[in-house]
Coordinates of N, CA and C in Angstrom, one line a residue:
M10 N -33.9 55.4 0.4 CA -34.0 54.0 0.4 C -34.4 53.5 1.8
R11 N -35.3 52.6 1.8 CA -35.7 52.1 3.1 C -35.4 50.6 3.1
W12 N -34.9 50.2 4.3 CA -34.6 48.7 4.5 C -35.8 48.0 4.9
T13 N -36.2 47.0 4.2 CA -37.3 46.2 4.5 C -36.9 44.7 4.5
A14 N -37.3 44.1 5.6 CA -37.0 42.7 5.7 C -38.2 41.8 5.5
S15 N -38.0 40.7 5.0 CA -39.1 39.8 4.8 C -39.6 39.3 6.2
P16 N -40.8 38.9 6.3 CA -41.3 38.5 7.6 C -40.5 37.4 8.2
P17 N -40.1 36.3 7.5 CA -39.3 35.3 8.2 C -38.0 35.8 8.8
V18 N -37.3 36.7 8.0 CA -36.1 37.3 8.5 C -36.3 38.1 9.8
A19 N -37.4 38.9 9.8 CA -37.7 39.7 10.9 C -38.0 38.9 12.1
L20 N -38.8 37.8 11.9 CA -39.1 36.9 13.0 C -37.9 36.2 13.5
L21 N -37.0 35.8 12.7 CA -35.7 35.2 13.1 C -34.9 36.2 13.9
L22 N -34.8 37.4 13.5 CA -34.1 38.5 14.3 C -34.7 38.7 15.7
V23 N -36.0 38.7 15.7 CA -36.7 38.9 17.0 C -36.4 37.7 17.9
A24 N -36.5 36.5 17.4 CA -36.2 35.3 18.2 C -34.8 35.3 18.7
L25 N -33.8 35.7 17.9 CA -32.4 35.7 18.3 C -32.2 36.8 19.4
L26 N -32.8 37.9 19.2 CA -32.7 39.0 20.2 C -33.3 38.6 21.5
A27 N -34.5 37.9 21.5 CA -35.1 37.4 22.7 C -34.2 36.4 23.4
Q28 N -33.6 35.5 22.6 CA -32.7 34.5 23.2 C -31.5 35.1 23.9
I29 N -31.0 36.2 23.3 CA -29.8 36.9 23.8 C -30.1 37.6 25.1
L30 N -31.3 38.3 25.1 CA -31.7 39.2 26.2 C -32.3 38.4 27.4
A31 N -32.7 37.2 27.2 CA -33.4 36.5 28.3 C -32.5 35.4 28.8
P32 N -31.7 35.7 29.8 CA -30.8 34.6 30.3 C -31.6 33.6 31.1
S33 N -31.1 32.4 31.0 CA -31.8 31.3 31.8 C -31.2 31.3 33.2
P34 N -31.9 30.7 34.2 CA -31.4 30.6 35.5 C -30.2 29.8 35.6
A35 N -30.1 28.8 34.8 CA -28.9 27.9 34.8 C -27.6 28.7 34.4
V36 N -27.8 29.6 33.5 CA -26.7 30.4 33.1 C -26.1 31.2 34.3
G37 N -27.0 31.7 35.1 CA -26.6 32.5 36.3 C -25.8 31.6 37.3
R38 N -26.2 30.4 37.5 CA -25.5 29.5 38.4 C -24.2 29.1 37.8
D39 N -24.2 28.9 36.5 CA -22.9 28.6 35.8 C -21.9 29.7 35.9
A40 N -22.5 30.9 35.7 CA -21.6 32.1 35.8 C -21.0 32.3 37.1
A41 N -21.8 32.0 38.2 CA -21.2 32.1 39.6 C -20.1 31.0 39.8
A42 N -20.4 29.8 39.3 CA -19.4 28.8 39.4 C -18.1 29.1 38.6
E43 N -18.3 29.7 37.4 CA -17.1 30.1 36.6 C -16.4 31.2 37.3
L44 N -17.1 32.1 37.9 CA -16.4 33.2 38.7 C -15.6 32.7 39.8
R45 N -16.2 31.7 40.6 CA -15.4 31.1 41.7 C -14.2 30.4 41.2
K46 N -14.3 29.7 40.0 CA -13.1 29.0 39.4 C -12.1 30.0 39.0
E47 N -12.5 31.1 38.4 CA -11.6 32.1 37.9 C -10.9 32.7 39.1
K48 N -11.6 33.0 40.2 CA -11.1 33.6 41.4 C -10.0 32.7 42.0
A49 N -10.3 31.4 42.1 CA -9.4 30.4 42.6 C -8.1 30.3 41.8
R50 N -8.3 30.4 40.5 CA -7.2 30.3 39.5 C -6.3 31.5 39.7
L51 N -6.9 32.7 39.8 CA -6.2 33.9 40.0 C -5.5 34.0 41.3
L52 N -6.1 33.5 42.4 CA -5.4 33.4 43.7 C -4.2 32.5 43.6
E53 N -4.4 31.4 42.9 CA -3.2 30.5 42.8 C -2.1 31.1 42.0
M54 N -2.5 31.8 40.9 CA -1.4 32.6 40.1 C -0.8 33.6 41.0
K55 N -1.5 34.3 41.8 CA -1.0 35.4 42.7 C 0.0 34.8 43.7
A56 N -0.3 33.6 44.3 CA 0.6 33.0 45.2 C 1.9 32.6 44.5
H57 N 1.7 32.0 43.3 CA 2.9 31.6 42.5 C 3.8 32.8 42.2
E58 N 3.2 33.9 41.8 CA 4.0 35.1 41.4 C 4.6 35.7 42.7
E59 N 3.9 35.7 43.8 CA 4.5 36.2 45.0 C 5.7 35.4 45.5
K60 N 5.6 34.1 45.3 CA 6.7 33.2 45.6 C 7.9 33.5 44.7
A61 N 7.6 33.7 43.4 CA 8.7 34.0 42.5 C 9.3 35.4 42.8
A62 N 8.5 36.4 43.2 CA 9.0 37.7 43.6 C 9.9 37.6 44.8
A63 N 9.5 36.8 45.8 CA 10.3 36.6 47.0 C 11.6 36.0 46.7
E64 N 11.6 35.0 45.8 CA 12.9 34.4 45.3 C 13.8 35.4 44.6
L65 N 13.2 36.2 43.8 CA 14.0 37.2 43.1 C 14.5 38.2 44.0
T66 N 13.7 38.6 45.0 CA 14.2 39.6 46.0 C 15.4 39.0 46.8
E67 N 15.3 37.7 47.2 CA 16.4 37.1 47.9 C 17.6 37.0 47.0
A68 N 17.4 36.7 45.7 CA 18.6 36.6 44.8 C 19.2 37.9 44.6
L69 N 18.4 39.0 44.6 CA 19.0 40.4 44.5 C 19.8 40.7 45.8
R70 N 19.2 40.3 46.9 CA 19.9 40.6 48.2 C 21.3 39.9 48.2
K71 N 21.3 38.6 47.8 CA 22.5 37.9 47.8 C 23.5 38.5 46.7
E72 N 23.0 38.9 45.6 CA 23.8 39.5 44.6 C 24.5 40.8 45.1
K73 N 23.7 41.6 45.8 CA 24.3 42.8 46.4 C 25.3 42.4 47.4
L74 N 25.1 41.4 48.2 CA 26.1 41.0 49.2 C 27.3 40.5 48.5
T75 N 27.2 39.8 47.4 CA 28.3 39.3 46.7 C 29.0 40.4 46.0
K76 N 28.3 41.4 45.5 CA 28.9 42.5 44.8 C 29.7 43.3 45.9
G77 N 29.1 43.5 47.0 CA 29.8 44.2 48.1 C 31.1 43.4 48.5
R78 N 31.0 42.2 48.6 CA 32.2 41.3 48.9 C 33.3 41.5 47.9
V79 N 32.9 41.5 46.6 CA 33.8 41.6 45.5 C 34.5 43.0 45.7
E80 N 33.8 44.0 46.0 CA 34.3 45.4 46.1 C 35.3 45.4 47.3
E81 N 34.9 44.7 48.4 CA 35.8 44.6 49.5 C 37.1 43.9 49.2
L82 N 37.0 42.8 48.5 CA 38.2 42.1 48.1 C 39.1 42.9 47.1
K83 N 38.4 43.6 46.2 CA 39.2 44.5 45.3 C 40.0 45.5 46.1
G84 N 39.3 46.1 47.1 CA 40.0 47.1 47.9 C 41.2 46.5 48.7
R85 N 41.0 45.3 49.2 CA 42.1 44.6 49.9 C 43.2 44.3 49.0
L86 N 42.9 43.8 47.7 CA 43.9 43.5 46.7 C 44.7 44.8 46.4
A87 N 44.0 45.9 46.2 CA 44.7 47.2 45.9 C 45.6 47.6 47.1
A88 N 45.2 47.4 48.3 CA 46.0 47.7 49.4 C 47.3 46.8 49.5
Q89 N 47.1 45.5 49.1 CA 48.2 44.5 49.1 C 49.2 45.0 48.0
K90 N 48.7 45.4 46.8 CA 49.6 45.8 45.8 C 50.3 47.1 46.2
R91 N 49.7 48.0 46.9 CA 50.4 49.2 47.4 C 51.5 48.8 48.4
T92 N 51.2 47.8 49.2 CA 52.2 47.3 50.2 C 53.4 46.7 49.5
I93 N 53.1 45.9 48.4 CA 54.1 45.2 47.7 C 55.0 46.3 47.0
S94 N 54.3 47.3 46.4 CA 55.1 48.4 45.7 C 56.0 49.1 46.7
R95 N 55.5 49.4 47.9 CA 56.3 50.1 49.0 C 57.5 49.2 49.3
I96 N 57.3 47.9 49.5 CA 58.4 47.0 49.8 C 59.4 47.0 48.7
D97 N 58.9 46.9 47.4 CA 59.8 47.0 46.3 C 60.7 48.2 46.2
R98 N 60.0 49.4 46.6 CA 60.8 50.6 46.6 C 61.9 50.6 47.7
K99 N 61.5 50.0 48.9 CA 62.5 49.9 50.0 C 63.7 49.0 49.5
I100 N 63.3 47.9 48.9 CA 64.4 47.0 48.4 C 65.3 47.7 47.4
A101 N 64.6 48.4 46.5 CA 65.4 49.2 45.5 C 66.3 50.2 46.1
S102 N 65.8 50.9 47.1 CA 66.7 51.9 47.8 C 67.8 51.2 48.6
L103 N 67.6 50.0 49.1 CA 68.6 49.3 49.8 C 69.7 48.8 48.8
S104 N 69.2 48.4 47.6 CA 70.2 47.9 46.6 C 71.1 49.0 46.1
E105 N 70.6 50.3 46.1 CA 71.4 51.4 45.6 C 72.5 51.8 46.6
R106 N 72.4 51.4 47.8 CA 73.4 51.8 48.8 C 74.7 51.0 48.6

């Protein structure tokens, strides 16, 4: 079987193909303008994301400092509890005398 198109359909296909393959000069200028707009938009997005990343980095740094401080305080609390226990043992030994 062979595909055959009627002359008007073939003519229409050729016209559409010519339209697609032959870009107009205005399209080139519009494309350049669109590329500049897209580049500007992407640069703006990049700046926004870099700012957000810097804020997250700072938040992480503060969180680590806070976490370290909590660990330090836990250590000091444990030392205080050991001291209290030692004092309680001394009191108990004095009470036994």
